[in-house]
Amino acid sequence: MQCYTELTPPTAVTHAISLPFTTATSNDLLVAKTSLLQIFSLKTALTEVDTGANGKTSVRENTQLTDRRVLDNDGLEQSFLAADVVLQRSERSHTTSLVLKAEYHLSGTITSLARVRTSNSRTGADCLLISFKDAKLSLVEWDPERHGLSTISIHYYERDDLQGGPWVPDPKKYINFLTADPSSRCAALKFGKRNLAILPFRQAGDEDLAMDDYGPDFGGERAEPVAAVTRTNGDTSLAQTPYSSSFVLPLSALEPSLIHPTHLSFLHEYREPTFGILFSSLAPTLALLHDRRDLLSYTVFTLDLEQRASTTILSVSGLPYDLYKIIPLPLPVGGALLVGGNELIHVDQAGRTNGIGVNVFARQCTSFSLADQSDLEMKLEACVIEQLGAENGDMLIVLNTGELAILGFKRDGRSVSGLSVRRVSPDHGGLLVEAQASCAVNLGRGRMFIGSEDGNSVILSWGRKAPQLSRQRSSGGLSADDDGEIFFDKDGTEEYDDDLYSGAVPEPRRQSDVFPSTSAGDYVFKINDIMRNIAPMKDLAFGRPAVSKDGDAGQSSQDATTDLELVISTGCGRAGGVTVLKREIEPKVIGRFEFPEARGIWSVRAKRPIAGNLAPQTSGDMKMRLDGGYAMGNEFDRFMIVSKASSRTVDKEESAVYALTATGFEDVKAPEFDGSLGGTIEVGTLGQETRVVQVLRGEVRVYDGDLSLSQIIPMFDDATGAEPKIVSASFADPYLLLMRDDASVLILTSDESGEIEEFDRSEALLSTKWVSGCLYTDRGGVLGVSREYIRNSRRPDVLMFLLSTEGYLQIYNLPHFTAPFYVADTLSLLPPILSADYNVKRPLAREVLTEILVADLGDSVAQSPYLIVRSRNDDLTIYHPFHFNKPGSPSPPTLRFLKIPNPHLAQDPNISTQETSGGGQERRNYPMRALTNIGGYSTVFLPGASPSFILKSAASIPRVLGLKGKAAKGMSGFNTGGCERGWVYVDADGVVRVSQFKPNVTFAETGWAMQKVPLGEDVTAISYHATMGSYVLGTSEEVEFELPKDDDFRKNWAAEDISFKPKVGHGFLKLLSPINWSIVDTYALEPDELPLCIRTLNLETSEHTHARTQLVVAGTAVTRGEDLATRGCIYVFEIISVVPQPGRPETNRKLKLIAKEEVKGAVTALCEVGTLGFLLAAQGQKCMVRGLKEDGSLLPVAFMDMQCYVSVAKSLPGSGLVAFGDAVKNFWFAGFSEEPYKMALFGKDISQLGVMAADFFPDGNQLFFVIADKDSNIHILQFDPEHPKSLSGQRLIRRSTFHTGHPISTITLIPSPPPQTTNSNSLSSPQQSPHSYNLLLTSNTGRLSLLTPLDEPKYRRLSLLQGQLSTSIETACGLNHRSYRAAGGDGGMSVVRGVLDGALLRRWCELGVQRREEVRGKVGVETWGIREDLRSLDGGGLVVL
């Protein structure tokens, strides 16, 4: 009984497409990451860039646009803990960035994306057709009313009657791909072995195709519309679908010889739907190249959709065997480009061909006429080709190494007479893409998105080298840099969106009209934006964070540092490296102070008044300018106000003010600041930072920039004589909102002179009881729907949000209080979409809300407002505002709020009064705090028992990340010269920390703290040496391979002389220091030797003393082609201490070789076995147990014959139990006995799984195994000798199968701490084993997952909840969740004890309160019980990270 929970989203980009999707005029980029669909918009912004070598430009996300100046002479504006501050000027440039609009986790694996234009879309934009691995098609569009995806229809073709027979494999076993007609008349899906499904689309003005009759002779399918369409007259009926009934044709019906299809694609410039297909009658194979040299054919068919027939237009035969892709070419080139491993061939509409060979093997592999460019020495396997622009038809080639090249066409009129290929030099950006590309999309205006599964995806912009072009000529539509490189100006260049659906083709601006040269070598590329990728994950290691050598720094980070960090080897090729992951934010502590009496803390930046309003006379004061008698340009915080426990009176608080200086905090002389009046509730500034406002419980005190008291506003009601106390406050210049303990509000405003006065409140405000409120400055006009209240267009709207005790949300546009312009009565129901017209007649329950906050979330690229709702258990609900305008309605757009998925569940706020307020102190309210530009982020901080940040980047949704450490009581931004854009907070122990986000660490992309360490080479294995605190890496780089010249049996090898040599990996073992993540030692392996596995093992090093030492063991393979047998080697290293290099103290570690054993066969797996310190190595087709002798030899003591290739060898710690997995065959369970030494097989699985990863999974007194196969399934096996079907344990019992959708690369057993429940009514079973384990799974798509054991009561509760959620929650694209998780039809979800899906269970948080209550009632568990069960699935076993 287990639960599979996905901890991070996939990051590897598999497909991408550009189309107007959300609106008819938008330019959206849709990106697919296996099962994640993301929708991006493009934004051009002014950002800081660092231009490096080879034209590479890195964009700073955490942009700091402030001048770092020393602002005064008395020390108050000096840096905190740093006295030297210099003025720095950074380079700024216009760059195009991706801004995420929405993302959807799909219950399917995306295989293709296609653009379709329909006649009746809701927004007038295009629709998206998505194909999935199991032969499904989903047609989706953007729904402006729900601000999300809307599924038009779903088409499925995996039915048995379409497969051809019971012996035909499942459609998932084949490569299924989708292609759409450029004019959106139809789409074609090739699925199965030789099946082609045609889906026609209706177009505006087209005659009825009369295809509504269902023809079983064609194997047609009846598509099911997902939802009815509501017409403008209010009648709901089933409108005409944008598609007609699809039909399935066997490919042999098109051409009898079409037996082995390779690829197909629709072509441009045809009146009827026309596609080209690449096929052969015999299977292409390199082994039979002499007989099957040129056997491929390219044939173009045109479709008659009405008659469901096809006609052959042209056919070209005798093509090279290695062609694998068809790329349709629009004007001005036209035709199709055929891509092979060694050549490129263009076929025009008349069947004329032109080809080019790009290496010496092109001549040897084909007799087809090709132009010779073998000097390029290119490999075109897995390359990506995309058109650069419509002016000359040039195309960009991204090779499988990431190198860039340009394909040009020599044209004679409209005919192509030849092809030419040129590499892009590194100086022009030819090496900007670091890994193999998976897709490329032209975004227009000189921009292209290149996605990758092996490295970061990038947006490239390009221009031409034009040294003689004047700056004046480029100012209109182009931007020129100092070197004469011309780049497209994102703001001035006209964008042409190719209209593929009309007969007229727009005439683009000729490139030759702008640039003097059109040479392909003149292209210059630069990176605009990066989409980070941590896939593929190859190996992982748990290590301890590096301890600072500085004792003070180590003491400052105490209790704020994680115990362990997860280090994963990620990327391929030049994108290879390691990634450090942590579940919570680990701050960079600048300073630490013991302040046990502190209750709240605020930093203040205020303008200093100048005496007499005189201008400065000295040159030292010229750095300040005047504005109304106040010094301008103050960038740093000057004061710190602290609310603390009173030292004179028990149960009381007082306030204190401090100055920020170079030495830290110190008392400031402010005689008019009376700290004895009580504790501070809030501190802010008004009057454009000329007034410091201190909010106390009983009054509001106003100071000028030097803390001279200027005004006191008491809390006294003249009408009733009451003195209500202030509980919270919100600032938005020039307004101040006060929430009081009698559920009333008070609004203050500041005039031009800085005088603060009270606003007259309306009767509605006075008569309503309020719980919480906030102010928000709507600078972007996103929320200000009612523009009638705007009186001064120069000042942005200030909106007031109020939450009533009944759960109503009201929004006012200040200074107008007569009536709110927006009222939502159902906020306390937390609906998926919050709108003013959403009503529930009889709500079953309402959530108890305690606080609301509207704040900007984002980074320097993009920010947008969010409504954040806090409940009484500190759970956060995040809403994003959007506008909806009903079609045909004369009324203005209405404001709505869309709930953002947030599976993060907070701990119960159980901090005692003594912990938060000190002994005997009154319990304080710790509200959420909005912060601007904290390390480049606009964020919100949640104090309390679960201190957390809500972080969002331009390319991510808001995510809640916990702050490492204890509960936080107070927090404020902190900006000084020694701690720029940081924050200061006080925890439950009274420790004040001045902190920053760590550099080079990102958070929002994965929801974890992530730091990528690039190494520029493949990292195949990693291990952590705990004693020496270092990581050992197995890396490789590609080198040219040469045949052995000294082979006695193959003398002809010595005479081989070729210029284009194949490349193989050359391995290294490297020592990585976690102090600064640098390589400190390298051990080079033999030529052609690769490291396959590295483990740190506690081995016995002496036969006499039986001493044990922690050693590093590496297994390698020496491969020299298929003609020579593979050899292997076992290396044993010790990490020793040495004298470090000057200036590099981290180089005091070195690898020392103590044993080396050459073996037959590759060493593919290593582990420690038994209790005597023996080593088990999988070498070739044997697994051998060895002991390390004192002379450095490895003595074999036991062995076991294996099958093909041992991919996994794991041992249960402290025992002789071993699990073996074969990459081709099945899974074995064996044991090693020490007296006598022998290996024995206990049991095995009889099915051929193809084991990719496996590990033990003990649960109490039961022993389970978790196996990941090659089809992305995980299998739960059990060793149970007492089971009647186990044959006394010889067969492992299969308990469950679960489809993950992501290829699993590693499975790691990790101990889980005992559960800690804070609720006295805990539902945890008292019989739960104290020695509990979890399994951490990594995938090749960049996703982290966790497999958690469940006891019987918890499993039953969550199983019932999952059953209810599977029918209650809408799935995107109309997919079936249960069928997606079922593996191979043998019941991953249908078995009685199946693995539960944590991703589905965590979507319980997306339901509204009304629906939650209905589901809870059917499950029969209280809400707090469901929360506790779900919190145990959210990485509870990874608390050490």
Short mmCIF file of N, CA and C in Angstrom, two decimals, residues 918-1004:
data_model
loop_
_atom_site.label_atom_id
_atom_site.label_comp_id
_atom_site.label_asym_id
_atom_site.label_seq_id
_atom_site.Cartn_x
_atom_site.Cartn_y
_atom_site.Cartn_z
N GLY A 918 6.73 35.53 24.06
CA GLY A 918 7.45 35.57 25.31
C GLY A 918 6.56 35.21 26.47
N GLY A 919 7.16 34.88 27.58
CA GLY A 919 6.39 34.46 28.73
C GLY A 919 5.44 35.52 29.21
N GLY A 920 4.17 35.16 29.24
CA GLY A 920 3.14 36.04 29.77
C GLY A 920 2.72 37.15 28.85
N GLN A 921 3.32 37.28 27.67
CA GLN A 921 2.95 38.38 26.78
C GLN A 921 1.68 38.05 26.03
N GLU A 922 0.98 39.09 25.62
CA GLU A 922 -0.26 38.90 24.87
C GLU A 922 0.06 38.35 23.49
N ARG A 923 -0.86 37.55 22.98
CA ARG A 923 -0.67 36.93 21.68
C ARG A 923 -0.79 37.97 20.58
N ARG A 924 0.17 38.02 19.70
CA ARG A 924 0.21 39.02 18.64
C ARG A 924 -0.32 38.42 17.34
N ASN A 925 -0.73 39.31 16.48
CA ASN A 925 -1.14 38.93 15.13
C ASN A 925 0.03 39.16 14.19
N TYR A 926 0.38 38.14 13.42
CA TYR A 926 1.50 38.23 12.50
C TYR A 926 0.96 38.17 11.08
N PRO A 927 0.69 39.31 10.47
CA PRO A 927 0.07 39.32 9.14
C PRO A 927 1.10 39.00 8.05
N MET A 928 0.57 38.66 6.89
CA MET A 928 1.42 38.48 5.72
C MET A 928 2.04 39.82 5.33
N ARG A 929 3.20 39.73 4.72
CA ARG A 929 3.92 40.95 4.40
C ARG A 929 4.34 40.92 2.93
N ALA A 930 3.93 41.95 2.19
CA ALA A 930 4.31 42.09 0.78
C ALA A 930 5.65 42.81 0.70
N LEU A 931 6.54 42.27 -0.09
CA LEU A 931 7.90 42.80 -0.24
C LEU A 931 8.20 43.00 -1.71
N THR A 932 8.84 44.11 -2.01
CA THR A 932 9.20 44.42 -3.40
C THR A 932 10.70 44.32 -3.56
N ASN A 933 11.10 43.67 -4.63
CA ASN A 933 12.51 43.55 -5.02
C ASN A 933 13.35 42.97 -3.89
N ILE A 934 12.99 41.77 -3.45
CA ILE A 934 13.83 41.01 -2.53
C ILE A 934 14.64 40.02 -3.37
N GLY A 935 15.89 40.35 -3.59
CA GLY A 935 16.70 39.52 -4.46
C GLY A 935 16.18 39.48 -5.88
N GLY A 936 15.47 40.53 -6.32
CA GLY A 936 14.91 40.55 -7.65
C GLY A 936 13.48 40.07 -7.72
N TYR A 937 12.92 39.57 -6.64
CA TYR A 937 11.55 39.06 -6.62
C TYR A 937 10.64 40.04 -5.90
N SER A 938 9.43 40.19 -6.42
CA SER A 938 8.33 40.78 -5.66
C SER A 938 7.58 39.61 -5.04
N THR A 939 7.55 39.55 -3.73
CA THR A 939 7.12 38.35 -3.06
C THR A 939 6.26 38.70 -1.86
N VAL A 940 5.67 37.67 -1.27
CA VAL A 940 4.87 37.79 -0.05
C VAL A 940 5.42 36.79 0.94
N PHE A 941 5.58 37.24 2.20
CA PHE A 941 6.11 36.38 3.25
C PHE A 941 4.99 36.06 4.23
N LEU A 942 4.90 34.78 4.58
CA LEU A 942 3.91 34.32 5.55
C LEU A 942 4.64 33.98 6.84
N PRO A 943 4.49 34.75 7.92
CA PRO A 943 5.10 34.40 9.20
C PRO A 943 4.25 33.38 9.93
N GLY A 944 4.73 32.95 11.08
CA GLY A 944 3.99 32.02 11.89
C GLY A 944 4.67 30.67 11.97
N ALA A 945 3.86 29.63 12.20
CA ALA A 945 4.42 28.29 12.39
C ALA A 945 5.05 27.75 11.13
N SER A 946 4.56 28.16 9.96
CA SER A 946 5.11 27.71 8.68
C SER A 946 5.63 28.92 7.92
N PRO A 947 6.77 29.48 8.30
CA PRO A 947 7.28 30.65 7.57
C PRO A 947 7.56 30.28 6.12
N SER A 948 6.99 31.05 5.22
CA SER A 948 7.06 30.71 3.80
C SER A 948 7.12 31.97 2.96
N PHE A 949 7.69 31.81 1.77
CA PHE A 949 7.67 32.84 0.74
C PHE A 949 6.76 32.37 -0.39
N ILE A 950 6.01 33.30 -0.95
CA ILE A 950 5.28 33.05 -2.19
C ILE A 950 6.09 33.68 -3.31
N LEU A 951 6.69 32.86 -4.13
CA LEU A 951 7.62 33.32 -5.15
C LEU A 951 7.09 32.97 -6.54
N LYS A 952 7.37 33.85 -7.46
CA LYS A 952 6.96 33.64 -8.85
C LYS A 952 7.98 34.28 -9.76
N SER A 953 8.36 33.56 -10.81
CA SER A 953 9.17 34.13 -11.87
C SER A 953 8.30 34.35 -13.09
N ALA A 954 8.85 34.98 -14.09
CA ALA A 954 8.06 35.25 -15.29
C ALA A 954 7.61 33.97 -15.96
N ALA A 955 8.37 32.90 -15.83
CA ALA A 955 8.07 31.65 -16.53
C ALA A 955 7.50 30.59 -15.60
N SER A 956 6.87 30.99 -14.50
CA SER A 956 6.32 30.00 -13.57
C SER A 956 5.06 30.55 -12.95
N ILE A 957 4.31 29.66 -12.29
CA ILE A 957 3.17 30.06 -11.50
C ILE A 957 3.65 30.38 -10.10
N PRO A 958 2.85 31.07 -9.27
CA PRO A 958 3.28 31.30 -7.88
C PRO A 958 3.42 29.99 -7.13
N ARG A 959 4.49 29.88 -6.37
CA ARG A 959 4.75 28.69 -5.58
C ARG A 959 5.10 29.11 -4.16
N VAL A 960 4.68 28.29 -3.21
CA VAL A 960 4.92 28.54 -1.80
C VAL A 960 6.10 27.69 -1.37
N LEU A 961 7.17 28.33 -0.92
CA LEU A 961 8.37 27.66 -0.45
C LEU A 961 8.60 28.03 1.00
N GLY A 962 8.84 27.01 1.82
CA GLY A 962 9.10 27.25 3.22
C GLY A 962 10.48 27.81 3.47
N LEU A 963 10.61 28.56 4.54
CA LEU A 963 11.89 29.12 4.96
C LEU A 963 12.49 28.18 6.00
N LYS A 964 13.71 27.77 5.78
CA LYS A 964 14.37 26.85 6.69
C LYS A 964 14.56 27.52 8.05
N GLY A 965 14.23 26.78 9.09
CA GLY A 965 14.40 27.30 10.43
C GLY A 965 13.12 27.19 11.23
N LYS A 966 13.10 27.88 12.33
CA LYS A 966 11.96 27.82 13.23
C LYS A 966 10.90 28.85 12.83
N ALA A 967 9.84 28.88 13.60
CA ALA A 967 8.75 29.79 13.32
C ALA A 967 9.24 31.24 13.35
N ALA A 968 8.64 32.05 12.47
CA ALA A 968 9.03 33.45 12.36
C ALA A 968 7.95 34.34 12.96
N LYS A 969 8.38 35.32 13.74
CA LYS A 969 7.45 36.23 14.40
C LYS A 969 7.34 37.56 13.68
N GLY A 970 8.40 38.07 13.14
CA GLY A 970 8.38 39.34 12.46
C GLY A 970 9.34 39.34 11.30
N MET A 971 9.05 40.13 10.29
CA MET A 971 9.87 40.12 9.10
C MET A 971 9.72 41.44 8.37
N SER A 972 10.78 41.88 7.73
CA SER A 972 10.75 43.12 6.98
C SER A 972 11.84 43.07 5.92
N GLY A 973 11.64 43.85 4.86
CA GLY A 973 12.70 44.00 3.88
C GLY A 973 13.90 44.71 4.48
N PHE A 974 15.06 44.50 3.90
CA PHE A 974 16.29 45.06 4.46
C PHE A 974 17.21 45.38 3.29
N ASN A 975 17.50 46.65 3.12
CA ASN A 975 18.30 47.08 1.98
C ASN A 975 19.37 48.05 2.45
N THR A 976 20.60 47.54 2.56
CA THR A 976 21.76 48.37 2.90
C THR A 976 22.89 48.02 1.96
N GLY A 977 23.99 48.72 2.10
CA GLY A 977 25.13 48.45 1.24
C GLY A 977 25.73 47.09 1.45
N GLY A 978 25.66 46.56 2.67
CA GLY A 978 26.21 45.24 2.94
C GLY A 978 25.21 44.13 2.75
N CYS A 979 23.94 44.47 2.59
CA CYS A 979 22.90 43.46 2.38
C CYS A 979 21.86 44.07 1.45
N GLU A 980 22.19 44.11 0.18
CA GLU A 980 21.28 44.71 -0.78
C GLU A 980 20.13 43.77 -1.09
N ARG A 981 18.93 44.34 -1.11
CA ARG A 981 17.70 43.63 -1.46
C ARG A 981 17.52 42.35 -0.64
N GLY A 982 17.78 42.46 0.66
CA GLY A 982 17.60 41.31 1.53
C GLY A 982 16.41 41.49 2.44
N TRP A 983 16.41 40.74 3.52
CA TRP A 983 15.33 40.84 4.50
C TRP A 983 15.89 40.54 5.88
N VAL A 984 15.15 40.95 6.90
CA VAL A 984 15.51 40.70 8.28
C VAL A 984 14.29 40.10 8.96
N TYR A 985 14.51 39.07 9.77
CA TYR A 985 13.39 38.43 10.46
C TYR A 985 13.85 37.95 11.82
N VAL A 986 12.87 37.74 12.69
CA VAL A 986 13.13 37.25 14.03
C VAL A 986 12.34 35.95 14.19
N ASP A 987 13.00 34.91 14.71
CA ASP A 987 12.34 33.62 14.84
C ASP A 987 11.78 33.44 16.24
N ALA A 988 11.23 32.25 16.50
CA ALA A 988 10.57 31.99 17.78
C ALA A 988 11.53 32.01 18.94
N ASP A 989 12.83 31.81 18.70
CA ASP A 989 13.83 31.86 19.77
C ASP A 989 14.37 33.25 20.02
N GLY A 990 13.86 34.23 19.30
CA GLY A 990 14.34 35.59 19.48
C GLY A 990 15.65 35.85 18.78
N VAL A 991 15.98 35.10 17.74
CA VAL A 991 17.20 35.31 16.97
C VAL A 991 16.86 36.13 15.74
N VAL A 992 17.54 37.26 15.58
CA VAL A 992 17.33 38.14 14.44
C VAL A 992 18.41 37.84 13.41
N ARG A 993 17.98 37.58 12.17
CA ARG A 993 18.91 37.28 11.08
C ARG A 993 18.69 38.25 9.94
N VAL A 994 19.77 38.84 9.49
CA VAL A 994 19.78 39.66 8.29
C VAL A 994 20.21 38.76 7.15
N SER A 995 19.36 38.59 6.14
CA SER A 995 19.56 37.52 5.17
C SER A 995 19.33 38.01 3.75
N GLN A 996 19.79 37.19 2.82
CA GLN A 996 19.56 37.37 1.40
C GLN A 996 19.25 36.01 0.78
N PHE A 997 18.68 36.04 -0.43
CA PHE A 997 18.63 34.82 -1.21
C PHE A 997 20.04 34.49 -1.69
N LYS A 998 20.38 33.22 -1.65
CA LYS A 998 21.71 32.82 -2.10
C LYS A 998 21.87 33.10 -3.59
N PRO A 999 23.05 33.51 -4.02
CA PRO A 999 23.24 33.79 -5.45
C PRO A 999 23.17 32.51 -6.27
N ASN A 1000 22.74 32.67 -7.52
CA ASN A 1000 22.66 31.57 -8.50
C ASN A 1000 21.68 30.48 -8.08
N VAL A 1001 20.75 30.81 -7.19
CA VAL A 1001 19.73 29.85 -6.77
C VAL A 1001 18.38 30.36 -7.25
N THR A 1002 17.63 29.49 -7.93
CA THR A 1002 16.29 29.81 -8.39
C THR A 1002 15.29 28.97 -7.62
N PHE A 1003 14.05 29.44 -7.58
CA PHE A 1003 13.05 28.81 -6.73
C PHE A 1003 11.76 28.46 -7.46
N ALA A 1004 11.27 29.36 -8.27
CA ALA A 1004 9.90 29.23 -8.75
C ALA A 1004 9.73 28.19 -9.85
#
